[in-house]
Each structure stands twice: as structure tokens, then as C-alpha cells.
XYZ file of N, CA, C and O in Angstrom:
616
model
N 0.850 -1.190 0.000
C 0.000 0.000 0.000
C 0.887 1.241 0.000
O 1.767 1.384 0.835
N 0.677 2.116 -0.945
C 1.452 3.348 -1.058
C 0.668 4.471 -0.397
O -0.494 4.718 -0.724
N 1.305 5.135 0.551
C 0.649 6.234 1.264
C 0.832 7.548 0.526
O 1.907 7.813 -0.003
N -0.194 8.344 0.549
C -0.082 9.706 0.051
C 0.936 10.430 0.927
O 0.846 10.363 2.165
N 1.927 11.105 0.340
C 2.964 11.778 1.139
C 2.410 12.785 2.149
O 2.954 12.921 3.247
N 1.318 13.470 1.806
C 0.724 14.430 2.744
C 0.106 13.704 3.938
O 0.247 14.153 5.080
N -0.564 12.600 3.676
C -1.154 11.810 4.758
C -0.047 11.279 5.661
O -0.139 11.351 6.892
N 1.015 10.766 5.051
C 2.143 10.250 5.830
C 2.767 11.351 6.676
O 3.072 11.139 7.859
N 2.954 12.529 6.106
C 3.564 13.645 6.856
C 2.705 14.031 8.056
O 3.238 14.265 9.156
N 1.391 14.111 7.864
C 0.485 14.433 8.977
C 0.519 13.349 10.042
O 0.543 13.632 11.237
N 0.525 12.087 9.593
C 0.552 10.968 10.546
C 1.828 10.985 11.365
O 1.804 10.797 12.589
N 2.957 11.228 10.708
C 4.247 11.259 11.402
C 4.293 12.422 12.384
O 4.753 12.270 13.520
N 3.813 13.583 11.968
C 3.796 14.746 12.868
C 2.935 14.476 14.097
O 3.337 14.784 15.232
N 1.768 13.905 13.886
C 0.882 13.593 15.014
C 1.487 12.560 15.941
O 1.467 12.712 17.168
N 2.051 11.500 15.368
C 2.663 10.448 16.187
C 3.853 10.988 16.967
O 4.049 10.631 18.132
N 4.628 11.865 16.345
C 5.792 12.442 17.027
C 5.350 13.288 18.219
O 5.932 13.193 19.302
N 4.305 14.085 18.022
C 3.803 14.923 19.114
C 3.301 14.079 20.283
O 3.494 14.442 21.451
N 2.677 12.946 19.978
C 2.162 12.076 21.032
C 3.275 11.226 21.639
O 3.368 11.074 22.862
N 4.136 10.670 20.795
C 5.126 9.686 21.253
C 6.353 10.298 21.927
O 6.909 9.680 22.843
N 6.797 11.470 21.505
C 8.044 12.022 22.064
C 8.019 12.144 23.587
O 8.962 11.703 24.251
N 6.965 12.713 24.190
C 6.953 12.795 25.651
C 6.912 11.418 26.319
O 7.472 11.224 27.393
N 6.253 10.469 25.667
C 6.163 9.123 26.239
C 7.522 8.436 26.179
O 7.981 7.858 27.163
N 8.163 8.513 25.020
C 9.498 7.928 24.887
C 10.439 8.571 25.899
O 11.193 7.881 26.597
N 10.386 9.892 26.010
C 11.262 10.603 26.951
C 11.032 10.126 28.381
O 11.996 9.909 29.131
N 9.778 9.933 28.758
C 9.500 9.540 30.139
C 10.005 8.138 30.443
O 10.459 7.879 31.560
N 9.959 7.234 29.461
C 10.403 5.859 29.708
C 11.899 5.695 29.507
O 12.521 4.890 30.199
N 12.470 6.420 28.587
C 13.906 6.290 28.335
C 14.729 6.999 29.406
O 15.829 6.584 29.710
N 14.184 8.088 29.956
C 14.986 8.912 30.843
C 16.010 9.671 30.021
O 16.127 9.466 28.812
N 16.746 10.559 30.656
C 17.724 11.356 29.909
C 19.029 11.416 30.669
O 19.056 11.653 31.865
N 20.087 11.196 29.936
C 21.438 11.407 30.459
C 22.209 12.174 29.403
O 22.392 11.681 28.281
N 22.636 13.371 29.754
C 23.400 14.179 28.808
C 24.759 13.555 28.507
O 25.357 13.828 27.472
N 25.234 12.723 29.403
C 26.521 12.039 29.231
C 26.275 10.591 28.834
O 25.341 9.952 29.328
N 27.121 10.027 27.971
C 26.969 8.624 27.577
C 27.061 7.679 28.777
O 27.755 7.960 29.753
N 26.325 6.586 28.690
C 26.344 5.551 29.720
C 26.109 4.205 29.032
O 25.724 4.156 27.861
N 26.320 3.136 29.754
C 26.069 1.799 29.229
C 24.739 1.316 29.790
O 24.539 1.312 31.007
N 23.827 0.928 28.901
C 22.485 0.535 29.349
C 22.467 -0.879 29.925
O 23.505 -1.535 30.026
N 21.279 -1.355 30.262
C 21.090 -2.620 30.961
C 21.631 -3.837 30.199
O 21.979 -4.838 30.788
N 21.704 -3.727 28.858
C 22.224 -4.846 28.061
C 23.597 -4.544 27.469
O 24.051 -5.226 26.566
N 24.262 -3.508 28.000
C 25.637 -3.231 27.608
C 25.824 -2.365 26.378
O 26.912 -2.332 25.798
N 24.778 -1.633 25.970
C 24.861 -0.777 24.788
C 25.147 0.665 25.220
O 24.481 1.194 26.116
N 26.122 1.290 24.570
C 26.413 2.696 24.844
C 25.240 3.548 24.374
O 24.740 3.387 23.260
N 24.806 4.441 25.234
C 23.578 5.202 25.041
C 23.785 6.622 25.549
O 24.600 6.848 26.446
N 23.038 7.564 25.005
C 23.113 8.951 25.462
C 21.743 9.608 25.264
O 20.910 9.121 24.495
N 21.539 10.684 25.978
C 20.291 11.462 25.920
C 19.096 10.574 26.236
O 19.073 9.945 27.282
N 18.119 10.515 25.351
C 16.905 9.734 25.593
C 17.014 8.355 24.949
O 16.236 7.998 24.064
N 18.014 7.581 25.362
C 18.169 6.225 24.849
C 18.752 6.142 23.451
O 18.651 5.109 22.806
N 19.366 7.208 22.990
C 19.905 7.230 21.619
C 21.196 6.423 21.545
O 22.071 6.561 22.401
N 21.277 5.579 20.530
C 22.456 4.724 20.338
C 23.140 4.974 19.001
O 24.202 4.440 18.761
N 22.532 5.798 18.150
C 23.011 5.957 16.774
C 23.784 7.245 16.546
O 23.888 7.699 15.408
N 24.314 7.829 17.596
C 25.028 9.107 17.475
C 26.396 9.008 18.147
O 26.696 8.034 18.842
N 27.177 10.040 17.955
C 28.479 10.108 18.622
C 28.259 10.113 20.135
O 27.396 10.826 20.651
N 29.037 9.309 20.826
C 28.919 9.233 22.280
C 29.778 10.322 22.907
O 30.988 10.172 23.067
N 29.128 11.437 23.214
C 29.755 12.598 23.848
C 28.708 13.275 24.703
O 27.547 12.885 24.699
N 29.093 14.294 25.441
C 28.142 15.062 26.245
C 27.295 15.938 25.316
O 27.813 16.561 24.404
N 25.968 15.963 25.560
C 25.030 16.790 24.801
C 24.314 17.739 25.752
O 24.095 17.418 26.919
N 23.912 18.900 25.235
C 23.119 19.836 26.029
C 21.670 19.336 26.083
O 21.256 18.475 25.291
N 20.880 19.919 26.984
C 19.458 19.567 27.057
C 18.770 19.829 25.721
O 17.973 19.012 25.260
N 19.072 20.986 25.105
C 18.452 21.335 23.822
C 18.848 20.334 22.736
O 18.009 19.941 21.904
N 20.100 19.922 22.716
C 20.542 18.930 21.730
C 19.831 17.599 21.944
O 19.411 16.945 20.984
N 19.690 17.196 23.204
C 18.996 15.934 23.501
C 17.545 15.985 23.049
O 17.036 15.025 22.450
N 16.864 17.087 23.316
C 15.464 17.219 22.921
C 15.315 17.211 21.404
O 14.438 16.539 20.857
N 16.180 17.943 20.709
C 16.132 17.962 19.241
C 16.406 16.567 18.681
O 15.745 16.116 17.736
N 17.366 15.880 19.279
C 17.708 14.528 18.855
C 16.520 13.582 19.070
O 16.208 12.753 18.209
N 15.852 13.718 20.204
C 14.687 12.883 20.505
C 13.597 13.092 19.466
O 13.075 12.127 18.892
N 13.224 14.341 19.223
C 12.139 14.620 18.287
C 12.470 14.141 16.876
O 11.614 13.580 16.190
N 13.708 14.322 16.461
C 14.135 13.849 15.141
C 14.070 12.322 15.079
O 13.552 11.748 14.114
N 14.575 11.670 16.105
C 14.597 10.199 16.124
C 13.182 9.635 16.155
O 12.878 8.676 15.433
N 12.307 10.201 16.975
C 10.933 9.701 17.055
C 10.238 9.859 15.702
O 9.541 8.943 15.247
N 10.446 10.975 15.024
C 9.854 11.165 13.688
C 10.399 10.121 12.713
O 9.646 9.563 11.895
N 11.690 9.836 12.781
C 12.288 8.813 11.909
C 11.685 7.439 12.204
O 11.357 6.688 11.275
N 11.553 7.112 13.476
C 10.964 5.825 13.843
C 9.498 5.760 13.410
O 9.039 4.725 12.915
N 8.752 6.848 13.593
C 7.348 6.869 13.159
C 7.251 6.631 11.659
O 6.390 5.871 11.194
N 8.137 7.243 10.893
C 8.156 7.047 9.450
C 8.421 5.582 9.102
O 7.748 4.998 8.253
N 9.383 4.972 9.772
C 9.718 3.581 9.497
C 8.592 2.636 9.924
O 8.292 1.664 9.228
N 7.964 2.919 11.051
C 6.822 2.114 11.487
C 5.692 2.236 10.462
O 5.062 1.238 10.094
N 5.470 3.429 9.982
C 4.417 3.653 8.989
C 4.707 2.905 7.687
O 3.781 2.427 7.027
N 5.977 2.769 7.339
C 6.339 1.996 6.150
C 5.969 0.522 6.343
O 5.525 -0.144 5.408
N 6.169 0.004 7.554
C 5.814 -1.395 7.856
C 4.309 -1.567 8.016
O 3.774 -2.619 7.679
N 3.673 -0.557 8.565
C 2.267 -0.680 8.971
C 1.468 0.524 8.468
O 1.030 1.369 9.250
N 1.257 0.629 7.150
C 0.588 1.816 6.593
C -0.823 2.051 7.118
O -1.292 3.189 7.121
N -1.481 0.995 7.599
C -2.829 1.156 8.140
C -2.852 2.157 9.299
O -3.870 2.769 9.586
N -1.709 2.343 9.959
C -1.665 3.233 11.123
C -1.675 4.716 10.758
O -1.767 5.563 11.647
N -1.630 5.039 9.481
C -1.665 6.445 9.064
C -2.908 7.153 9.580
O -2.876 8.355 9.851
N -3.982 6.426 9.738
C -5.244 7.008 10.207
C -5.552 6.659 11.659
O -6.697 6.777 12.094
N -4.533 6.235 12.386
C -4.695 5.833 13.788
C -3.546 6.421 14.605
O -2.571 5.723 14.917
N -3.633 7.700 14.965
C -2.488 8.384 15.586
C -2.021 7.794 16.911
O -0.812 7.737 17.167
N -2.936 7.352 17.750
C -2.520 6.806 19.050
C -1.844 5.452 18.885
O -0.863 5.145 19.568
N -2.361 4.658 17.975
C -1.749 3.365 17.735
C -0.380 3.538 17.074
O 0.576 2.834 17.418
N -0.261 4.505 16.161
C 1.038 4.787 15.537
C 2.028 5.296 16.581
O 3.193 4.893 16.586
N 1.577 6.144 17.487
C 2.470 6.654 18.542
C 2.936 5.516 19.448
O 4.119 5.432 19.798
N 2.027 4.626 19.822
C 2.401 3.496 20.679
C 3.375 2.572 19.954
O 4.381 2.136 20.532
N 3.098 2.280 18.691
C 3.992 1.423 17.907
C 5.353 2.082 17.720
O 6.388 1.412 17.725
N 5.378 3.392 17.590
C 6.636 4.126 17.458
C 7.456 4.019 18.732
O 8.667 3.794 18.686
N 6.811 4.153 19.887
C 7.516 3.997 21.163
C 8.084 2.587 21.295
O 9.231 2.401 21.725
N 7.292 1.597 20.917
C 7.768 0.213 20.963
C 8.975 0.034 20.044
O 10.005 -0.512 20.459
N 8.872 0.507 18.808
C 9.970 0.362 17.848
C 11.208 1.124 18.296
O 12.336 0.657 18.077
N 11.022 2.274 18.912
C 12.158 3.049 19.424
C 12.946 2.208 20.428
O 14.166 2.272 20.487
N 12.250 1.399 21.194
C 12.871 0.597 22.238
C 13.408 -0.740 21.732
O 14.484 -1.171 22.146
N 12.695 -1.404 20.829
C 13.115 -2.745 20.396
C 13.800 -2.752 19.039
O 14.374 -3.758 18.637
N 13.703 -1.644 18.313
C 14.264 -1.556 16.972
C 13.186 -1.759 15.919
O 12.237 -2.519 16.122
N 13.349 -1.075 14.799
C 12.355 -1.151 13.732
C 12.300 -2.548 13.129
O 11.218 -3.058 12.820
N 13.440 -3.189 12.955
C 13.455 -4.538 12.386
C 12.637 -5.504 13.216
O 11.824 -6.270 12.681
N 12.845 -5.483 14.529
C 12.083 -6.365 15.418
C 10.601 -6.014 15.361
O 9.745 -6.906 15.323
N 10.286 -4.724 15.344
C 8.886 -4.318 15.260
C 8.242 -4.850 13.967
O 7.156 -5.427 13.993
N 8.916 -4.662 12.845
C 8.346 -5.037 11.550
C 8.170 -6.551 11.397
O 7.383 -6.988 10.565
N 8.896 -7.330 12.188
C 8.745 -8.794 12.171
C 7.821 -9.296 13.276
O 7.627 -10.498 13.431
N 7.236 -8.382 14.032
C 6.478 -8.765 15.232
C 5.024 -9.120 14.948
O 4.445 -8.751 13.919
N 4.446 -9.799 15.909
C 3.009 -10.080 15.882
C 2.223 -8.780 15.986
O 1.138 -8.664 15.406
N 2.762 -7.799 16.685
C 2.103 -6.486 16.779
C 1.865 -5.953 15.366
O 0.739 -5.585 15.001
N 2.915 -5.930 14.558
C 2.795 -5.434 13.184
C 1.808 -6.284 12.375
O 0.938 -5.749 11.679
N 1.933 -7.598 12.469
C 1.055 -8.482 11.689
C -0.421 -8.269 12.045
O -1.287 -8.245 11.159
N -0.707 -8.112 13.334
C -2.102 -7.899 13.737
C -2.617 -6.527 13.295
O -3.760 -6.405 12.859
N -1.763 -5.497 13.414
C -2.170 -4.190 12.880
C -2.483 -4.317 11.392
O -3.511 -3.840 10.915
N -1.577 -4.954 10.646
C -1.772 -5.109 9.196
C -3.067 -5.841 8.873
O -3.713 -5.565 7.863
N -3.459 -6.770 9.736
C -4.699 -7.533 9.539
C -5.937 -6.746 9.963
O -7.061 -7.225 9.806
N -5.732 -5.552 10.527
C -6.859 -4.739 10.971
C -7.318 -5.034 12.384
O -8.311 -4.475 12.840
N -6.588 -5.893 13.088
C -6.935 -6.237 14.473
C -6.176 -5.306 15.420
O -5.172 -5.684 16.023
N -6.651 -4.085 15.528
C -5.948 -3.073 16.323
C -5.888 -3.456 17.799
O -4.834 -3.352 18.427
N -6.994 -3.900 18.355
C -7.006 -4.287 19.768
C -6.073 -5.472 20.008
O -5.312 -5.486 20.972
N -6.128 -6.460 19.133
C -5.241 -7.616 19.265
C -3.776 -7.216 19.208
O -2.951 -7.746 19.958
N -3.456 -6.267 18.336
C -2.079 -5.774 18.248
C -1.670 -5.099 19.557
O -0.573 -5.349 20.078
N -2.545 -4.278 20.094
C -2.250 -3.596 21.367
C -2.005 -4.607 22.483
O -1.125 -4.402 23.326
N -2.746 -5.694 22.472
C -2.599 -6.724 23.503
C -1.236 -7.418 23.429
O -0.782 -7.982 24.426
N -0.598 -7.379 22.274
C 0.687 -8.060 22.093
C 1.889 -7.265 22.622
O 2.984 -7.810 22.739
N 1.704 -6.004 22.950
C 2.822 -5.205 23.456
C 3.463 -5.858 24.680
O 4.676 -5.811 24.858
N 2.645 -6.468 25.515
C 3.132 -7.051 26.774
C 4.186 -8.132 26.564
O 4.960 -8.429 27.477
N 4.246 -8.720 25.386
C 5.224 -9.774 25.119
C 6.665 -9.245 25.110
O 7.597 -10.013 25.295
N 6.833 -7.959 24.868
C 8.162 -7.354 24.722
C 8.637 -6.803 26.063
O 8.781 -5.616 26.258
N 8.906 -7.702 26.996
C 9.209 -7.303 28.373
C 10.579 -7.761 28.849
O 10.899 -7.643 30.023
N 11.384 -8.333 27.942
C 12.667 -8.894 28.354
C 13.836 -8.107 27.784
O 13.756 -7.543 26.697
N 14.916 -8.109 28.543
C 16.187 -7.535 28.100
C 17.291 -8.397 28.684
O 17.223 -8.777 29.865
N 18.256 -8.740 27.870
C 19.344 -9.579 28.354
C 18.877 -10.941 28.836
O 19.489 -11.523 29.726
N 17.765 -11.441 28.290
C 17.265 -12.763 28.651
C 16.428 -12.826 29.912
O 16.046 -13.907 30.355
N 16.125 -11.677 30.498
C 15.341 -11.661 31.739
C 14.203 -10.647 31.633
O 14.316 -9.633 30.940
N 13.108 -10.946 32.332
C 12.003 -9.999 32.413
C 12.485 -8.795 33.229
O 13.080 -8.950 34.291
N 12.222 -7.606 32.696
C 12.623 -6.367 33.354
C 11.351 -5.610 33.731
O 10.530 -5.299 32.858
N 11.182 -5.326 35.019
C 9.954 -4.683 35.486
C 9.722 -3.345 34.793
O 8.580 -2.996 34.475
N 10.779 -2.608 34.521
C 10.619 -1.340 33.807
C 10.006 -1.533 32.427
O 9.190 -0.719 31.977
N 10.371 -2.624 31.746
C 9.777 -2.914 30.439
C 8.338 -3.392 30.578
O 7.492 -3.062 29.746
N 8.051 -4.147 31.615
C 6.664 -4.552 31.883
C 5.802 -3.298 32.048
O 4.726 -3.182 31.451
N 6.291 -2.347 32.835
C 5.551 -1.108 33.079
C 5.406 -0.285 31.799
O 4.337 0.264 31.519
N 6.497 -0.195 31.029
C 6.465 0.571 29.780
C 5.461 -0.043 28.811
O 4.662 0.670 28.202
N 5.492 -1.356 28.656
C 4.578 -2.011 27.715
C 3.117 -1.828 28.136
O 2.233 -1.673 27.288
N 2.866 -1.836 29.436
C 1.505 -1.597 29.919
C 1.047 -0.187 29.515
O -0.071 -0.009 29.030
N 1.921 0.793 29.695
C 1.575 2.178 29.330
C 1.407 2.310 27.816
O 0.485 2.996 27.342
N 2.287 1.675 27.037
C 2.170 1.730 25.580
C 0.872 1.069 25.119
O 0.197 1.572 24.217
N 0.523 -0.059 25.736
C -0.714 -0.758 25.369
C -1.933 0.099 25.705
O -2.904 0.148 24.917
N -1.899 0.806 26.823
C -3.009 1.702 27.175
C -3.133 2.813 26.152
O -4.226 3.154 25.715
N -1.984 3.408 25.761
C -2.002 4.423 24.714
C -2.563 3.834 23.424
O -3.385 4.447 22.749
N -2.125 2.648 23.099
C -2.554 1.965 21.884
C -4.070 1.771 21.847
O -4.676 1.842 20.774
N -4.676 1.539 22.981
C -6.133 1.291 23.035
C -6.953 2.584 22.997
O -8.189 2.524 22.919
N -6.289 3.732 23.047
C -6.999 5.013 23.010
C -7.798 5.141 21.723
O -7.284 4.964 20.630
N -9.066 5.386 21.877
C -9.947 5.594 20.727
C -10.486 4.325 20.085
O -11.210 4.402 19.093
N -10.133 3.172 20.629
C -10.641 1.922 20.020
C -11.988 1.551 20.604
O -12.323 1.850 21.692
């Protein structure tokens, strides 16, 4: 399914506005690089794809908004049905930001969204609760919040 570029732009803007504060709240912020729970070098709001150096608050916020928009765009490429579902796109974007776009696009969440089963897709968020081979309570909590966001308007 090919999306109209204007529809995609509106969907990405809406998802970014909804998802950025949520991603920020779950990722937390460190202006200085640190090693995360699974040993990945990270900075700002969970960013792993940039130079590992100290960033200002403004740089971290700009980086977050840019990254969330990029993730929303990639999620929309996998799941075009979400163009007309801003809360579900925002929730899927938060999930993809945390697990990676590749994992998201191969997930049951994506498959159920593609099948039109929005509620079923939202219910699958809870499966993504492990890091380093163990259940992490912070991920359990995050997935619960993402699933609640996902169910908004359904």
C-alpha cells in the first residue's frame, strides 16, 4: 500500500507529538553517555546511533524529536494502516524506538495491525518485556503504558 505523502507527513507529525513525551519519560535522559542494561552505549533519551559525547538539554530534545519522527516514518512503512490511527502509531513508534524497527516489523504487533486487528495488536505489546534474557519490570511497566495508549480511541 502506497501512502499519500501528505497523509504520511500528517501521521508522522501527530505520532511524534504524542510519542516524544512518552518515549522521553520511559527512556529517561542522560546528557553524558552511559552503558544501558544490556551493555549498549547510550546517550540522551536512549539514543544509540550518534556520537557518544556530552550533549546539552536542547541537543537531547532535538535529537529525541528527530529520532521519534524517523521511527514513526519507518513504522508507517511497515504498517501503513496506522496512518489514520495516531494513538496506535504513537504506541507502535515507542515500541519500535525501544526494540528496533526490524524487530517491530517482524512482530506479531505489526502483523495484527496489518490484519486490521488493532485491539489484538495492542494486547501483544506485553510480550516485549525482556532484556538480556530476563524480564525487566521497567519494560513490563512501559509495555503496559504503551498498550493503554494503543487502546486510546478503540
